[in-house]
PDB file of C-alpha atoms in Angstrom:
ATOM      1  CA  MET A  57      19.594  21.158  12.330  1.00  0.00           C
ATOM      2  CA  LYS A  58      21.479  18.551  10.331  1.00  0.00           C
ATOM      3  CA  SER A  59      21.057  15.896  13.002  1.00  0.00           C
ATOM      4  CA  ARG A  60      17.363  16.697  13.307  1.00  0.00           C
ATOM      5  CA  LYS A  61      16.892  16.368   9.556  1.00  0.00           C
ATOM      6  CA  SER A  62      18.744  13.045   9.554  1.00  0.00           C
ATOM      7  CA  ALA A  63      16.563  11.761  12.366  1.00  0.00           C
ATOM      8  CA  LEU A  64      13.422  12.789  10.491  1.00  0.00           C
ATOM      9  CA  GLN A  65      14.565  11.143   7.297  1.00  0.00           C
ATOM     10  CA  GLY A  66      15.454   7.961   9.097  1.00  0.00           C
ATOM     11  CA  MET A  67      12.192   7.838  10.991  1.00  0.00           C
ATOM     12  CA  VAL A  68       9.950   8.382   7.991  1.00  0.00           C
ATOM     13  CA  SER A  69      12.016   6.026   5.849  1.00  0.00           C
ATOM     14  CA  PHE A  70      11.664   3.330   8.465  1.00  0.00           C
ATOM     15  CA  LEU A  71       7.933   3.844   8.938  1.00  0.00           C
ATOM     16  CA  LEU A  72       7.475   3.494   5.186  1.00  0.00           C
ATOM     17  CA  GLY A  73       9.421   0.261   5.091  1.00  0.00           C
ATOM     18  CA  HIS A  74      12.423   1.732   3.283  1.00  0.00           C
ATOM     19  CA  GLY A  75      15.126   1.129   5.837  1.00  0.00           C
ATOM     20  CA  SER A  76      16.270  -0.056   9.246  1.00  0.00           C
ATOM     21  CA  PRO A  77      15.361   1.638  12.542  1.00  0.00           C
ATOM     22  CA  PRO A  78      17.549   4.759  12.868  1.00  0.00           C
ATOM     23  CA  ASP A  79      17.229   4.841  16.653  1.00  0.00           C
ATOM     24  CA  ILE A  80      15.596   2.182  18.795  1.00  0.00           C
ATOM     25  CA  ARG A  81      14.627   4.869  21.285  1.00  0.00           C
ATOM     26  CA  MET A  82      12.401   6.502  18.678  1.00  0.00           C
ATOM     27  CA  VAL A  83      10.964   3.631  16.693  1.00  0.00           C
ATOM     28  CA  VAL A  84       9.943   0.040  17.144  1.00  0.00           C
ATOM     29  CA  ARG A  85      11.214  -2.999  15.327  1.00  0.00           C
ATOM     30  CA  GLY A  86       8.350  -3.270  12.919  1.00  0.00           C
ATOM     31  CA  ASN A  87       6.922  -1.776   9.805  1.00  0.00           C
ATOM     32  CA  LEU A  88       4.010   0.645   9.560  1.00  0.00           C
ATOM     33  CA  TRP A  89       3.462  -0.512   5.985  1.00  0.00           C
ATOM     34  CA  VAL A  90       1.406  -3.452   7.198  1.00  0.00           C
ATOM     35  CA  ILE A  91      -1.433  -1.304   8.490  1.00  0.00           C
ATOM     36  CA  LEU A  92      -2.546  -0.546   4.948  1.00  0.00           C
ATOM     37  CA  LEU A  93      -4.510  -3.808   5.229  1.00  0.00           C
ATOM     38  CA  ALA A  94      -4.776  -4.956   1.650  1.00  0.00           C
ATOM     39  CA  ALA A  95      -4.501  -1.446   0.226  1.00  0.00           C
ATOM     40  CA  THR A  96      -3.033  -2.935  -2.916  1.00  0.00           C
ATOM     41  CA  GLY A  97      -5.468  -5.819  -3.092  1.00  0.00           C
ATOM     42  CA  VAL A  98      -2.569  -8.253  -3.269  1.00  0.00           C
ATOM     43  CA  GLY A  99      -0.519 -10.199  -0.770  1.00  0.00           C
ATOM     44  CA  LEU A 100      -3.444 -12.203   0.606  1.00  0.00           C
ATOM     45  CA  VAL A 101      -1.843 -15.521  -0.297  1.00  0.00           C
ATOM     46  CA  GLY A 102      -1.185 -17.612   2.756  1.00  0.00           C
ATOM     47  CA  LEU A 103      -3.835 -15.994   4.941  1.00  0.00           C
ATOM     48  CA  GLY A 104      -6.333 -18.829   4.644  1.00  0.00           C
ATOM     49  CA  LYS A 105      -4.820 -20.946   7.382  1.00  0.00           C
ATOM     50  CA  LEU A 106      -4.470 -17.935   9.646  1.00  0.00           C
ATOM     51  CA  LEU A 107      -8.096 -16.929   9.177  1.00  0.00           C
ATOM     52  CA  TRP A 108      -9.414 -20.432   9.739  1.00  0.00           C
ATOM     53  CA  ALA A 109      -7.372 -20.648  12.928  1.00  0.00           C
ATOM     54  CA  SER A 110      -8.757 -17.401  14.370  1.00  0.00           C
ATOM     55  CA  GLU A 111     -11.089 -18.155  17.289  1.00  0.00           C
ATOM     56  CA  PRO A 112     -13.663 -17.275  18.160  1.00  0.00           C
ATOM     57  CA  PHE A 113     -15.317 -16.443  14.844  1.00  0.00           C
ATOM     58  CA  PRO A 114     -16.549 -12.864  14.469  1.00  0.00           C
ATOM     59  CA  LYS A 115     -20.270 -12.372  15.144  1.00  0.00           C
ATOM     60  CA  ASP A 116     -20.969 -11.805  11.452  1.00  0.00           C
ATOM     61  CA  THR A 117     -19.894 -15.187  10.127  1.00  0.00           C
ATOM     62  CA  ARG A 118     -21.197 -14.351   6.651  1.00  0.00           C
ATOM     63  CA  ALA A 119     -18.777 -11.418   6.350  1.00  0.00           C
ATOM     64  CA  TYR A 120     -15.982 -13.623   7.634  1.00  0.00           C
ATOM     65  CA  GLU A 121     -16.775 -16.265   5.016  1.00  0.00           C
ATOM     66  CA  LEU A 122     -16.646 -13.603   2.301  1.00  0.00           C
ATOM     67  CA  VAL A 123     -13.197 -12.523   3.474  1.00  0.00           C
ATOM     68  CA  LEU A 124     -12.033 -16.135   3.347  1.00  0.00           C
ATOM     69  CA  ARG A 125     -13.404 -16.395  -0.168  1.00  0.00           C
ATOM     70  CA  THR A 126     -11.492 -13.262  -1.138  1.00  0.00           C
ATOM     71  CA  VAL A 127      -8.303 -14.842   0.177  1.00  0.00           C
ATOM     72  CA  GLN A 128      -8.787 -17.839  -2.086  1.00  0.00           C
ATOM     73  CA  ARG A 129      -9.673 -15.693  -5.085  1.00  0.00           C
ATOM     74  CA  ASP A 130      -6.647 -13.478  -4.599  1.00  0.00           C
ATOM     75  CA  ARG A 131      -4.373 -16.522  -4.690  1.00  0.00           C
ATOM     76  CA  GLN A 132      -5.690 -17.242  -8.173  1.00  0.00           C
ATOM     77  CA  LEU A 133      -5.395 -13.626  -9.339  1.00  0.00           C
ATOM     78  CA  GLN A 134      -1.812 -13.302  -8.090  1.00  0.00           C
ATOM     79  CA  ALA A 135      -0.777 -16.343 -10.090  1.00  0.00           C
ATOM     80  CA  ARG A 136      -2.507 -15.033 -13.209  1.00  0.00           C
ATOM     81  CA  ARG A 137      -0.922 -11.572 -12.918  1.00  0.00           C
ATOM     82  CA  LYS A 138       2.531 -13.100 -13.164  1.00  0.00           C
ATOM     83  CA  ALA A 139       1.923 -13.328 -16.905  1.00  0.00           C
ATOM     84  CA  TRP A 140       1.834  -9.537 -17.252  1.00  0.00           C
ATOM     85  CA  ASP A 141       4.261  -6.637 -17.201  1.00  0.00           C
ATOM     86  CA  TYR A 142       2.993  -3.134 -16.512  1.00  0.00           C
ATOM     87  CA  GLU A 143       3.913   0.512 -16.045  1.00  0.00           C
ATOM     88  CA  LEU A 144       4.074   2.110 -12.609  1.00  0.00           C
ATOM     89  CA  CYS A 145       3.973   5.873 -12.043  1.00  0.00           C
ATOM     90  CA  ILE A 146       4.481   7.256  -8.531  1.00  0.00           C
ATOM     91  CA  ASP A 147       3.614  10.776  -7.421  1.00  0.00           C
ATOM     92  CA  HIS A 148       5.049  12.042  -4.104  1.00  0.00           C
ATOM     93  CA  LYS A 149       3.689  15.210  -2.516  1.00  0.00           C
ATOM     94  CA  ARG A 150       5.157  16.777   0.613  1.00  0.00           C
ATOM     95  CA  LEU A 151       2.374  18.638   2.457  1.00  0.00           C
ATOM     96  CA  ASP A 152       2.129  21.260   5.168  1.00  0.00           C
ATOM     97  CA  PRO A 153      -0.226  20.832   8.181  1.00  0.00           C
ATOM     98  CA  GLN A 154      -3.070  22.397   6.179  1.00  0.00           C
ATOM     99  CA  GLY A 155      -2.591  19.989   3.280  1.00  0.00           C
ATOM    100  CA  LYS A 156      -0.964  22.501   0.934  1.00  0.00           C
ATOM    101  CA  VAL A 157       1.634  21.014  -1.424  1.00  0.00           C
ATOM    102  CA  LEU A 158       5.148  22.134  -0.479  1.00  0.00           C
ATOM    103  CA  SER A 159       7.071  20.037  -2.981  1.00  0.00           C
ATOM    104  CA  GLU A 160       6.405  17.258  -5.470  1.00  0.00           C
ATOM    105  CA  TRP A 161       8.388  14.739  -7.457  1.00  0.00           C
ATOM    106  CA  LYS A 162       7.318  11.958  -9.796  1.00  0.00           C
ATOM    107  CA  GLU A 163       8.752   8.891 -11.462  1.00  0.00           C
ATOM    108  CA  CYS A 164       7.672   6.188 -13.890  1.00  0.00           C
ATOM    109  CA  GLN A 165       9.084   2.744 -14.494  1.00  0.00           C
ATOM    110  CA  LEU A 166       8.396  -0.472 -16.364  1.00  0.00           C
ATOM    111  CA  VAL A 167       7.783  -3.410 -14.058  1.00  0.00           C
ATOM    112  CA  SER A 168       8.700  -6.704 -15.663  1.00  0.00           C
ATOM    113  CA  GLN A 169       8.359 -10.322 -14.590  1.00  0.00           C
ATOM    114  CA  ASP A 170      11.620 -10.505 -12.616  1.00  0.00           C
ATOM    115  CA  ARG A 171      11.653  -7.051 -11.038  1.00  0.00           C
ATOM    116  CA  ARG A 172       9.778  -5.727  -8.052  1.00  0.00           C
ATOM    117  CA  PRO A 173       8.540  -2.129  -8.294  1.00  0.00           C
ATOM    118  CA  ASP A 174      11.129   0.356  -7.100  1.00  0.00           C
ATOM    119  CA  TYR A 175       9.396   2.283  -4.333  1.00  0.00           C
ATOM    120  CA  GLY A 176      12.281   4.724  -4.175  1.00  0.00           C
ATOM    121  CA  THR A 177      14.900   2.485  -2.597  1.00  0.00           C
ATOM    122  CA  ARG A 178      14.698  -1.033  -4.056  1.00  0.00           C
ATOM    123  CA  GLN A 179      16.388  -2.081  -7.266  1.00  0.00           C
ATOM    124  CA  GLY A 180      17.319  -5.275  -9.051  1.00  0.00           C
ATOM    125  CA  ALA A 181      15.834  -8.663  -9.816  1.00  0.00           C
ATOM    126  CA  ILE A 182      14.133 -10.798  -7.202  1.00  0.00           C
ATOM    127  CA  SER A 183      13.610 -14.515  -6.904  1.00  0.00           C
ATOM    128  CA  PRO A 184      10.322 -16.138  -7.969  1.00  0.00           C
ATOM    129  CA  SER A 185       9.643 -16.973  -4.325  1.00  0.00           C
ATOM    130  CA  HIS A 186       9.022 -13.307  -3.491  1.00  0.00           C
ATOM    131  CA  ASP A 187       5.668 -11.567  -3.692  1.00  0.00           C
ATOM    132  CA  SER A 188       3.964 -11.636  -7.062  1.00  0.00           C
ATOM    133  CA  LYS A 189       6.142  -9.213  -9.014  1.00  0.00           C
ATOM    134  CA  GLY A 190       6.556  -7.218  -5.829  1.00  0.00           C
ATOM    135  CA  GLU A 191       3.186  -5.538  -6.176  1.00  0.00           C
ATOM    136  CA  SER A 192       3.038  -5.005  -2.447  1.00  0.00           C
ATOM    137  CA  PRO A 193       5.613  -4.880   0.355  1.00  0.00           C
ATOM    138  CA  PHE A 194       2.933  -5.630   2.930  1.00  0.00           C
ATOM    139  CA  GLN A 195       2.673  -8.781   5.042  1.00  0.00           C
ATOM    140  CA  LEU A 196      -1.065  -8.958   5.599  1.00  0.00           C
ATOM    141  CA  SER A 197      -0.905 -12.210   7.520  1.00  0.00           C
ATOM    142  CA  ARG A 198       0.414 -10.166  10.419  1.00  0.00           C
ATOM    143  CA  VAL A 199      -2.673  -7.979  10.687  1.00  0.00           C
ATOM    144  CA  ILE A 200      -5.741  -9.621   9.148  1.00  0.00           C
ATOM    145  CA  ASP A 201      -6.688 -11.375  12.379  1.00  0.00           C
ATOM    146  CA  HIS A 202      -6.718  -8.075  14.264  1.00  0.00           C
ATOM    147  CA  PHE A 203     -10.044  -7.118  12.702  1.00  0.00           C
ATOM    148  CA  SER A 204     -13.704  -8.025  12.885  1.00  0.00           C
ATOM    149  CA  TYR A 205     -15.888  -7.840   9.776  1.00  0.00           C
ATOM    150  CA  GLN A 206     -19.505  -6.851   9.255  1.00  0.00           C
ATOM    151  CA  LEU A 207     -21.595  -7.064   6.088  1.00  0.00           C
ATOM    152  CA  ALA A 208     -22.886  -3.543   5.362  1.00  0.00           C
ATOM    153  CA  GLY A 209     -25.018  -4.034   2.273  1.00  0.00           C
ATOM    154  CA  THR A 210     -24.287  -4.103  -1.432  1.00  0.00           C
ATOM    155  CA  ASP A 211     -22.878  -1.690  -3.983  1.00  0.00           C
ATOM    156  CA  HIS A 212     -21.482  -1.499  -7.522  1.00  0.00           C
ATOM    157  CA  ILE A 213     -17.801  -0.863  -8.288  1.00  0.00           C
ATOM    158  CA  HIS A 214     -16.900  -0.431 -11.966  1.00  0.00           C
ATOM    159  CA  GLY A 215     -20.305  -1.883 -12.787  1.00  0.00           C
ATOM    160  CA  VAL A 216     -19.654  -5.048 -10.769  1.00  0.00           C
ATOM    161  CA  PRO A 217     -22.166  -5.988  -8.024  1.00  0.00           C
ATOM    162  CA  CYS A 218     -20.268  -6.085  -4.726  1.00  0.00           C
ATOM    163  CA  TYR A 219     -20.732  -6.849  -1.062  1.00  0.00           C
ATOM    164  CA  ARG A 220     -19.659  -3.990   1.159  1.00  0.00           C
ATOM    165  CA  ILE A 221     -17.802  -5.209   4.238  1.00  0.00           C
ATOM    166  CA  VAL A 222     -16.683  -2.884   7.021  1.00  0.00           C
ATOM    167  CA  TYR A 223     -13.759  -3.845   9.221  1.00  0.00           C
ATOM    168  CA  PHE A 224     -12.701  -2.555  12.614  1.00  0.00           C
ATOM    169  CA  PRO A 225     -10.158  -3.595  15.255  1.00  0.00           C
ATOM    170  CA  LYS A 226     -10.923  -6.375  17.695  1.00  0.00           C
ATOM    171  CA  ARG A 227     -11.048  -4.943  21.195  1.00  0.00           C
ATOM    172  CA  GLU A 228      -9.633  -8.053  22.805  1.00  0.00           C
ATOM    173  CA  VAL A 229      -6.435  -8.022  20.743  1.00  0.00           C
ATOM    174  CA  VAL A 230      -3.511  -6.528  22.665  1.00  0.00           C
ATOM    175  CA  ALA A 231      -1.024  -4.389  20.752  1.00  0.00           C
ATOM    176  CA  ARG A 232       2.418  -5.987  20.920  1.00  0.00           C
ATOM    177  CA  ASN A 233       4.300  -3.101  19.346  1.00  0.00           C
ATOM    178  CA  ARG A 234       3.886   0.412  18.005  1.00  0.00           C
ATOM    179  CA  GLU A 235       2.715  -0.583  14.559  1.00  0.00           C
ATOM    180  CA  GLU A 236      -0.109  -2.618  16.070  1.00  0.00           C
ATOM    181  CA  LYS A 237      -0.957   0.267  18.379  1.00  0.00           C
ATOM    182  CA  VAL A 238      -1.638   2.362  15.278  1.00  0.00           C
ATOM    183  CA  LEU A 239      -3.373  -0.530  13.560  1.00  0.00           C
ATOM    184  CA  HIS A 240      -5.885  -0.815  16.374  1.00  0.00           C
ATOM    185  CA  HIS A 241      -7.292   2.601  15.475  1.00  0.00           C
ATOM    186  CA  VAL A 242      -7.847   1.942  11.756  1.00  0.00           C
ATOM    187  CA  HIS A 243     -11.357   1.366  10.382  1.00  0.00           C
ATOM    188  CA  GLY A 244     -12.233   0.736   6.756  1.00  0.00           C
ATOM    189  CA  THR A 245     -14.402  -0.826   4.076  1.00  0.00           C
ATOM    190  CA  LEU A 246     -13.859  -3.629   1.570  1.00  0.00           C
ATOM    191  CA  TRP A 247     -15.858  -3.989  -1.642  1.00  0.00           C
ATOM    192  CA  VAL A 248     -15.865  -7.637  -2.734  1.00  0.00           C
ATOM    193  CA  ALA A 249     -17.340  -8.894  -6.016  1.00  0.00           C
ATOM    194  CA  GLN A 250     -20.446 -10.969  -5.362  1.00  0.00           C
ATOM    195  CA  GLU A 251     -19.750 -13.360  -8.222  1.00  0.00           C
ATOM    196  CA  ASP A 252     -16.187 -14.490  -7.550  1.00  0.00           C
ATOM    197  CA  GLY A 253     -14.890 -12.741  -4.417  1.00  0.00           C
ATOM    198  CA  THR A 254     -12.457 -10.369  -6.158  1.00  0.00           C
ATOM    199  CA  LEU A 255     -11.419  -7.432  -3.993  1.00  0.00           C
ATOM    200  CA  MET A 256     -12.631  -4.457  -6.035  1.00  0.00           C
ATOM    201  CA  LYS A 257     -11.886  -1.597  -3.672  1.00  0.00           C
ATOM    202  CA  ASN A 258     -10.558  -0.932  -0.194  1.00  0.00           C
ATOM    203  CA  GLU A 259     -10.336   2.230   1.830  1.00  0.00           C
ATOM    204  CA  GLY A 260      -9.593   2.986   5.447  1.00  0.00           C
ATOM    205  CA  GLU A 261      -8.303   5.603   7.815  1.00  0.00           C
ATOM    206  CA  LEU A 262      -7.050   6.264  11.297  1.00  0.00           C
ATOM    207  CA  GLN A 263      -9.929   7.219  13.591  1.00  0.00           C
ATOM    208  CA  GLU A 264      -7.889   9.344  16.000  1.00  0.00           C
ATOM    209  CA  PRO A 265      -4.267  10.419  16.563  1.00  0.00           C
ATOM    210  CA  VAL A 266      -2.078   7.725  18.084  1.00  0.00           C
ATOM    211  CA  SER A 267       1.026   8.437  20.159  1.00  0.00           C
ATOM    212  CA  ILE A 268       3.965   6.099  19.738  1.00  0.00           C
ATOM    213  CA  ALA A 269       7.562   6.084  20.967  1.00  0.00           C
ATOM    214  CA  TRP A 270       6.776   7.438  24.435  1.00  0.00           C
ATOM    215  CA  ILE A 271       4.532  10.242  23.107  1.00  0.00           C
ATOM    216  CA  LEU A 272       7.527  11.633  21.217  1.00  0.00           C
ATOM    217  CA  VAL A 273       5.965  10.629  17.915  1.00  0.00           C
ATOM    218  CA  THR A 274       2.287  10.941  17.016  1.00  0.00           C
ATOM    219  CA  VAL A 275       0.618   9.524  13.931  1.00  0.00           C
ATOM    220  CA  ARG A 276      -2.052  12.166  13.345  1.00  0.00           C
ATOM    221  CA  GLU A 277      -3.381  11.005  10.015  1.00  0.00           C
ATOM    222  CA  PHE A 278      -3.291   7.829   7.995  1.00  0.00           C
ATOM    223  CA  ARG A 279      -5.739   7.087   5.191  1.00  0.00           C
ATOM    224  CA  PHE A 280      -5.604   5.008   2.067  1.00  0.00           C
ATOM    225  CA  THR A 281      -7.621   3.969  -0.962  1.00  0.00           C
ATOM    226  CA  PHE A 282      -7.044   1.035  -3.290  1.00  0.00           C
ATOM    227  CA  ASP A 283      -8.898   0.849  -6.604  1.00  0.00           C
ATOM    228  CA  THR A 284      -8.939  -1.679  -9.442  1.00  0.00           C
ATOM    229  CA  GLN A 285      -9.185  -1.895 -13.207  1.00  0.00           C
ATOM    230  CA  ARG A 286     -10.042  -4.627 -15.675  1.00  0.00           C
ATOM    231  CA  LEU A 287      -6.940  -6.298 -17.096  1.00  0.00           C
ATOM    232  CA  PRO A 288      -6.544  -7.574 -20.671  1.00  0.00           C
ATOM    233  CA  ASN A 289      -7.357 -11.117 -19.530  1.00  0.00           C
ATOM    234  CA  GLY A 290     -10.666 -10.019 -18.014  1.00  0.00           C
ATOM    235  CA  ASP A 291      -9.537 -10.110 -14.370  1.00  0.00           C
ATOM    236  CA  PHE A 292      -9.569  -7.082 -12.119  1.00  0.00           C
ATOM    237  CA  GLY A 293      -6.221  -5.937 -10.749  1.00  0.00           C
ATOM    238  CA  PRO A 294      -4.578  -2.913  -9.087  1.00  0.00           C
ATOM    239  CA  ARG A 295      -5.133   0.462 -10.741  1.00  0.00           C
ATOM    240  CA  GLU A 296      -4.361   3.087  -8.115  1.00  0.00           C
ATOM    241  CA  ILE A 297      -3.032   3.073  -4.570  1.00  0.00           C
ATOM    242  CA  ARG A 298      -3.418   6.403  -2.814  1.00  0.00           C
ATOM    243  CA  TYR A 299      -2.429   7.082   0.779  1.00  0.00           C
ATOM    244  CA  ARG A 300      -1.683  10.033   3.019  1.00  0.00           C
ATOM    245  CA  TYR A 301       0.048  10.111   6.379  1.00  0.00           C
ATOM    246  CA  TRP A 302       0.999  12.773   8.901  1.00  0.00           C
ATOM    247  CA  ILE A 303       3.609  12.074  11.564  1.00  0.00           C
ATOM    248  CA  SER A 304       4.496  14.714  14.144  1.00  0.00           C
ATOM    249  CA  PHE A 305       7.632  14.933  16.260  1.00  0.00           C
ATOM    250  CA  PRO A 306       8.622  17.452  18.933  1.00  0.00           C
ATOM    251  CA  PHE A 307       8.932  20.803  17.127  1.00  0.00           C
ATOM    252  CA  PHE A 308       8.435  19.450  13.604  1.00  0.00           C
ATOM    253  CA  HIS A 309       6.275  17.161  11.497  1.00  0.00           C
ATOM    254  CA  TYR A 310       6.209  15.182   8.257  1.00  0.00           C
ATOM    255  CA  ARG A 311       3.135  14.913   6.055  1.00  0.00           C
ATOM    256  CA  GLU A 312       3.020  13.271   2.651  1.00  0.00           C
ATOM    257  CA  GLU A 313       0.617  11.941   0.048  1.00  0.00           C
ATOM    258  CA  ILE A 314       1.721   9.223  -2.354  1.00  0.00           C
ATOM    259  CA  VAL A 315      -0.214   7.991  -5.378  1.00  0.00           C
ATOM    260  CA  ARG A 316       0.849   4.894  -7.318  1.00  0.00           C
ATOM    261  CA  LYS A 317      -0.824   4.333 -10.673  1.00  0.00           C
ATOM    262  CA  ILE A 318      -0.499   1.001 -12.459  1.00  0.00           C
ATOM    263  CA  SER A 319      -1.359   0.889 -16.149  1.00  0.00           C
ATOM    264  CA  HIS A 320      -0.721  -0.577 -19.599  1.00  0.00           C
ATOM    265  CA  PHE A 321      -0.511  -4.253 -18.729  1.00  0.00           C
ATOM    266  CA  ARG A 322       1.160  -6.340 -21.421  1.00  0.00           C
ATOM    267  CA  ARG A 323       2.199  -9.945 -21.749  1.00  0.00           C
ATOM    268  CA  ALA A 324       5.419 -10.689 -19.875  1.00  0.00           C
ATOM    269  CA  LYS A 325       8.552 -11.482 -21.889  1.00  0.00           C
ATOM    270  CA  THR A 326       7.217  -9.581 -24.884  1.00  0.00           C
ATOM    271  CA  SER A 327       8.952  -6.582 -26.363  1.00  0.00           C
ATOM    272  CA  LEU A 328       8.665  -3.517 -24.161  1.00  0.00           C
ATOM    273  CA  PRO A 329       8.512   0.063 -25.419  1.00  0.00           C
ATOM    274  CA  ASP A 330      11.803   1.738 -26.214  1.00  0.00           C
ATOM    275  CA  PRO A 331      12.961   3.325 -22.911  1.00  0.00           C
ATOM    276  CA  GLU A 332      14.048   6.396 -24.839  1.00  0.00           C
ATOM    277  CA  ALA A 333      10.485   6.794 -26.055  1.00  0.00           C
ATOM    278  CA  GLY A 334       9.206   6.794 -22.495  1.00  0.00           C
ATOM    279  CA  CYS A 335       6.248   5.092 -20.900  1.00  0.00           C
ATOM    280  CA  ALA A 336       2.714   5.383 -22.197  1.00  0.00           C
ATOM    281  CA  CYS A 337       2.254   8.648 -20.320  1.00  0.00           C
ATOM    282  CA  GLY A 338       5.057  10.130 -22.422  1.00  0.00           C
ATOM    283  CA  HIS A 339       7.835  10.430 -19.870  1.00  0.00           C
ATOM    284  CA  PRO A 340      11.417   9.224 -20.550  1.00  0.00           C
ATOM    285  CA  ILE A 341      11.671   6.183 -18.319  1.00  0.00           C
ATOM    286  CA  GLU A 342      15.433   5.910 -18.094  1.00  0.00           C
ATOM    287  CA  ALA A 343      15.751   9.583 -17.248  1.00  0.00           C
ATOM    288  CA  GLN A 344      13.286   9.153 -14.435  1.00  0.00           C
ATOM    289  CA  ARG A 345      15.114   6.136 -13.109  1.00  0.00           C
ATOM    290  CA  THR A 346      18.126   8.334 -12.499  1.00  0.00           C
ATOM    291  CA  GLN A 347      16.054  10.430 -10.130  1.00  0.00           C
ATOM    292  CA  LYS A 348      16.147   7.968  -7.256  1.00  0.00           C
ATOM    293  CA  SER A 349      16.947  10.653  -4.730  1.00  0.00           C
ATOM    294  CA  SER A 350      14.969  10.599  -1.489  1.00  0.00           C
ATOM    295  CA  VAL A 351      11.735  12.484  -1.064  1.00  0.00           C
ATOM    296  CA  TRP A 352      13.566  14.935   1.131  1.00  0.00           C
ATOM    297  CA  GLU A 353      15.813  16.199  -1.683  1.00  0.00           C
ATOM    298  CA  LYS A 354      14.879  19.849  -2.008  1.00  0.00           C
ATOM    299  CA  ASN A 355      16.028  20.054  -5.593  1.00  0.00           C
ATOM    300  CA  ALA A 356      14.374  16.869  -6.848  1.00  0.00           C
ATOM    301  CA  PRO A 357      13.153  17.648 -10.386  1.00  0.00           C
ATOM    302  CA  SER A 358       9.422  17.699 -11.022  1.00  0.00           C
ATOM    303  CA  LEU A 359       7.993  15.790 -13.961  1.00  0.00           C
ATOM    304  CA  PRO A 360       4.702  16.381 -15.759  1.00  0.00           C
ATOM    305  CA  PRO A 361       1.690  14.486 -14.377  1.00  0.00           C
ATOM    306  CA  CYS A 362       1.404  10.826 -15.360  1.00  0.00           C
ATOM    307  CA  GLY A 363      -1.663   8.994 -16.485  1.00  0.00           C
TER     308      GLY A 363
END
């Protein structure tokens, strides 16, 4: 039982990008995080060259041009967001096969200029060369060229006129590893501001269960939603990242929903709230930072809802 639990913890931790492969026989050298495909609306910097180099162009060249425009716009927004600190609250829910909550634990933290968000395992300052304040651990340049794009009309998100762009895997792209095998079954929709190309919303999900690791592991569910909010400087930036996944193994499974809420942006290098007073949602930040136990800790304390 103990060895099985350790294997489960290692597998899920690895798939979420929180550790190294526990057993090469069970998992691939890769990172399932990347299949979120811009779920945070950040990390697009550097994709321009990759997109321009993709041949042949998708049939809907207009949709492709809009994606390229979004890449350029996101480069600007990333640079501008470096001027802001914010609060991050994370809600973890362990679920049963029917979606019923089995356990839950929450945490809040202040994210400042020189710290990447602690997703449960990372701590400490990072160099300026890393992702913009660590808003996303994803490397989108590895997956953006796996999709085709089609313009699917217009819509309004937060009152902003948007183009709606659907994306789906390219049939001719061969999966080189297990993460790409899962990726090739993900479909989704982007909402891009008509005026300046800002990514306003993104959602996607796995279309069917995908077996990986010699059918020993099956990803049965994977869905995500990224939403935005208007920042103090007038830009739109991340507000909520919500995703759910369900991974089954022989004789057991792991299903979880995680919601990250980003709020209360403030100028970087300015005075932050007293940690003892807690974040804006009223929770004692330092106390929550001591609760960095894994999501599998049965006795992890529950905190009141944030936001």
